Amino acid sequence: MLQYLVKRLLFAVPTLLAVLTVVFFIARILPGDPAQVILGEQASAEAIQALRLRLGLERPLIQQYAGFMAGALTGDWGSSMVTGRPVLGEVLNVIPYTIELTAASVILGAIIGIPLGVWSALHRNRLIDYVTRIGSLLGLSFPAFVMAIMLLLVFAIQLSWFPVISSGGSGSLGVRLQHLALPAINLGIIMAAYITRVTRSSMLEVLGEDYIRTAHAKGVPALAVVWRHSLRNALIPVVTVVGLYLGILIGNSVLTEIVFNRPGLGKLIVGALTQRDYTMLQGLMVVYTFVIVVVNLLTDLTYGMIDPRVKYQ
Amino acid sequence: MVEPAVLSVDGLTTEFRIAGKWHAAVRDIGFELARNETLALVGESGCGKSITALSIMGLIPKAAGRVAKGRILFEGRNLPELADDEMRKIRGDRIAMIFQEPMTSLNPVLTIGFQVAEVLRYHRDLGPGEARAQALDILDQVKIPSARDRLDDYPHQFSGGMRQRVMIAMALACQPRVLLADEPTTALDVTIQAQVLVLLAELKQRYGMSMIFISHNLGVVATIADRVAVMYAGEIVEIAPVGELFDRPTHPYTEALLRSIPRVDRTSDALVAIPGQVPPISRMPQGCRYAPRCGLKQPICERAGPPLEPVPGSGATHRARCWVRAGGTGAAA
């Protein structure tokens, strides 16, 4: 088990290196010049040249690349080209907000989605099933930012239950949760829609299995057949989807963070892109890659908890 | 039969809905099962053997199927009339069933100890510890080697034969009066098959159980059954004590079935097949269901389905559904 973990994390190293390389070169190919963006349209050619020199952008590309890789590996991710603050510090500042939001929406999605999917499967092709399926389809097809704006209009502006600007909140847990609520509901609904659909189809498959017939033949009560005999078998595809979807969720959180004006990785990366902040962009990509690697690993470990047939080696 | 039957099925018809219309998958099934008796249901795939067993268990999927007619009397009650929860209390306790596929019939994420103990917990109200102790005892009885160490193992850690023993242990945990064994050995290789058959016969004797043994393997049936009911296209076409059936097959289908058993002591390597095909459920012939494939076909056979009637020259225990060879009317027609 421990051996498996170490092996998996070691495998992540080449992935990270490859991503870093790709990001480095893509950033350089992007049209636009950080020095130009920082100094503005009116800046003189000399000033831009001076700044480019200071930012190290005049060195040969290969030298820049070597310097960047060496830095990345030793934990020195450089400073933001725009603000001058260390990249690592900036990232660490906002990462709790993103983790908080992602975790809350996954939990919300599971709490809503799993029972709804089971319920829908048990009432296959009946009214309840159709309503659930249409509902989840709506949840999937609604763009995150549209739903976010609707949530804001109703719950923050009309009803004033939640703050309009979810700055993340600070201090007491209550305030933090209040700031978290709308963005988490926004992403949680999308998550729930996915989970409902996967749970439903997976449950339908499991309910047709021979061992479910065996459970009925043993006289196991219907509720126990559903929760003990079926659900655990049905959860593997659900875990896969949650794992895969976490990646998408982080993408969706960009829009959510912007609409709710909430700090987080998403907002940071959009800022870095528009300002051609190469160093910040690179640092964020490392973080994203690392998150995906960790999520995949956690997904694989969860399989083992659900299914005794899964072995790690 | 002096003793009243343990289970008696009368006029059982189970239907399935196909494209909005109800079609009978089994029709007018009737038999009595005596204490300690093994009745074999034989016939080719799709003839309704399993549907008959599932009807008795009350496990016909409600969405598309129903027991439309007939009675299934057990311990003074008519099973199709029982409420879901009453039927659930009978299943696994008074009537148990084992299935054909040991590889897929056990839950892959639950330990076998749990799966066996579960039956006792629901039907005997035992606590977890006591149920586990009894589960161990029953696993010993079905001869799982070093069962104590294997209680917490999962089904995938067992071979097919061992899994079928676990299935048997689950079915017998509450000492049911009737065991429905649906092709319990079909998926096993031949040596394991023999072991499981011996085990079933032994346990049946020990518990004084009656058994309905479903099979398409006539060799297996000959060794384990007391009586045999041959099914064709959803009907029992012949029922007789096992020796009588093999000595005097009366229904032309039974005859053809016995002829088609390959024999190692004959040099001919051509297999004798029954010409034609079983009619599909939605296009059953008007008269005798076997008539289109039958060599003895008379005009009456295509007009009306024959009843299950005593075979002339043998006791009332041997009955066949044939105008030509059974009942009094056949000779006249």
XYZ file of C-alpha atoms in Angstrom, chain A residues 18-223:
206
model
C 5.944 17.782 -18.931
C 3.183 20.151 -17.918
C 5.701 22.754 -16.799
C 7.484 22.571 -20.147
C 4.282 22.884 -22.137
C 3.074 25.784 -20.003
C 6.374 27.578 -20.287
C 6.376 27.496 -24.060
C 2.667 28.184 -24.500
C 3.029 31.260 -22.312
C 5.877 32.479 -24.547
C 3.893 31.848 -27.720
C 0.895 33.841 -26.513
C 0.697 37.195 -28.259
C 1.364 40.132 -26.006
C 4.271 41.243 -23.911
C 4.207 41.442 -20.124
C 6.345 44.552 -20.102
C 3.959 46.251 -22.505
C 0.943 45.242 -20.399
C 2.552 46.423 -17.171
C 3.712 49.778 -18.509
C 0.649 50.490 -20.635
C 0.126 51.679 -24.207
C 1.963 54.968 -23.778
C 5.226 53.499 -22.516
C 8.376 54.358 -24.429
C 10.336 51.671 -26.227
C 13.304 52.239 -23.880
C 11.219 51.753 -20.750
C 9.754 48.545 -22.106
C 13.209 47.353 -23.082
C 14.515 48.101 -19.590
C 11.666 46.274 -17.928
C 12.081 43.279 -20.244
C 15.706 43.133 -19.239
C 14.811 43.326 -15.563
C 12.206 40.546 -15.924
C 14.781 38.378 -17.659
C 12.770 38.261 -20.875
C 15.754 39.272 -23.020
C 17.734 36.174 -22.196
C 17.704 33.337 -24.747
C 14.589 31.216 -24.394
C 16.509 28.100 -23.473
C 18.227 29.928 -20.630
C 14.910 31.222 -19.355
C 13.544 27.693 -19.507
C 16.485 26.207 -17.614
C 16.255 28.902 -14.956
C 12.523 28.364 -14.593
C 12.774 24.584 -14.303
C 15.588 24.783 -11.774
C 13.551 27.243 -9.738
C 10.385 25.196 -9.921
C 12.161 22.081 -8.706
C 13.860 23.819 -5.799
C 10.639 25.463 -4.677
C 11.564 28.932 -5.867
C 8.646 29.824 -8.098
C 9.783 33.376 -8.617
C 7.848 36.567 -8.156
C 4.818 37.819 -10.019
C 5.906 39.886 -12.990
C 3.081 42.314 -12.278
C 2.909 42.749 -8.519
C 6.412 41.612 -7.651
C 5.096 39.474 -4.815
C 6.301 35.852 -4.552
C 4.100 33.482 -6.585
C 4.097 30.796 -3.916
C 2.815 33.202 -1.281
C 0.041 34.467 -3.558
C -1.070 30.926 -4.339
C -1.002 29.800 -0.723
C -3.071 32.832 0.227
C -6.009 31.902 -1.960
C -5.815 28.131 -1.993
C -7.878 27.616 1.194
C -10.783 29.445 -0.445
C -10.678 27.220 -3.491
C -10.390 24.044 -1.437
C -13.257 25.198 0.747
C -15.460 25.903 -2.263
C -14.613 22.685 -4.079
C -15.084 20.494 -1.019
C -18.375 22.150 -0.133
C -19.781 21.726 -3.627
C -18.692 18.069 -3.867
C -20.278 17.300 -0.506
C -23.429 19.153 -1.482
C -23.489 17.374 -4.829
C -23.145 13.958 -3.199
C -25.750 14.626 -0.538
C -28.278 15.701 -3.154
C -27.188 13.558 -6.072
C -26.778 10.080 -4.594
C -30.200 9.754 -2.915
C -31.869 11.373 -5.907
C -30.169 8.968 -8.308
C -31.127 5.952 -6.188
C -34.691 7.186 -5.903
C -34.911 7.783 -9.612
C -33.543 4.303 -10.397
C -36.047 2.666 -8.064
C -38.896 4.441 -9.848
C -37.610 3.845 -13.319
C -39.852 5.234 -16.066
C -42.322 6.613 -13.577
C -43.141 10.280 -13.096
C -40.571 10.753 -10.314
C -37.883 9.364 -12.590
C -38.767 11.668 -15.467
C -38.864 14.732 -13.224
C -35.465 13.863 -11.762
C -33.960 13.203 -15.160
C -35.244 16.465 -16.633
C -34.100 18.330 -13.518
C -30.598 16.904 -13.713
C -30.395 17.630 -17.427
C -31.290 21.258 -16.703
C -28.629 21.367 -13.983
C -26.063 20.088 -16.460
C -26.929 22.366 -19.335
C -27.214 25.561 -17.345
C -23.995 27.577 -17.629
C -22.457 28.067 -14.183
C -22.307 31.840 -14.511
C -25.979 32.156 -15.475
C -27.042 30.179 -12.447
C -24.663 32.189 -10.320
C -26.243 35.448 -11.422
C -29.729 34.059 -10.796
C -28.732 32.937 -7.312
C -27.311 36.361 -6.619
C -30.453 38.111 -7.851
C -32.778 36.030 -5.747
C -30.921 35.203 -2.558
C -28.480 38.056 -2.219
C -30.318 40.997 -3.743
C -34.042 40.212 -3.327
C -33.938 38.259 -0.094
C -30.610 39.559 1.278
C -29.893 36.220 2.918
C -26.319 36.140 1.718
C -23.711 38.789 0.885
C -23.547 39.942 -2.728
C -19.771 39.982 -2.679
C -18.553 36.724 -1.198
C -15.133 38.017 -0.278
C -14.535 34.710 1.420
C -15.359 36.035 4.827
C -13.047 35.946 7.741
C -13.245 35.279 11.411
C -16.144 33.207 12.676
C -17.273 30.015 11.018
C -20.770 31.422 10.579
C -19.551 34.330 8.484
C -17.329 32.067 6.431
C -20.219 29.700 5.723
C -22.461 32.590 4.803
C -19.922 33.732 2.258
C -19.433 30.200 1.030
C -23.109 29.316 0.676
C -24.086 30.774 -2.699
C -20.943 29.842 -4.649
C -21.072 26.331 -3.148
C -24.752 25.937 -4.013
C -24.009 27.138 -7.515
C -21.317 24.525 -8.132
C -23.035 21.938 -5.933
C -26.127 21.930 -8.143
C -24.037 21.146 -11.203
C -22.200 18.445 -9.284
C -25.508 17.019 -8.030
C -26.832 16.880 -11.582
C -23.847 14.797 -12.696
C -23.941 12.545 -9.652
C -27.687 11.960 -9.981
C -27.343 10.749 -13.535
C -24.412 8.457 -12.871
C -25.938 7.068 -9.687
C -29.190 6.374 -11.482
C -27.675 4.462 -14.373
C -25.230 2.639 -12.144
C -28.000 1.640 -9.723
C -30.157 0.394 -12.584
C -27.337 -1.840 -13.689
C -26.692 -3.170 -10.193
C -30.387 -3.776 -9.493
C -30.403 -6.195 -12.419
C -27.475 -8.223 -11.067
C -27.832 -11.838 -9.956
C -26.729 -11.058 -6.411
C -29.613 -8.645 -5.965
C -31.985 -11.453 -6.911
C -30.148 -13.598 -4.354
C -30.684 -10.945 -1.690
C -34.416 -10.920 -2.432
C -34.470 -14.722 -2.394
C -32.900 -14.597 1.076
C -35.768 -12.463 2.314
C -33.679 -9.331 2.830
C -36.046 -6.343 3.297
C -36.285 -4.053 0.293
C -34.585 -1.101 1.991
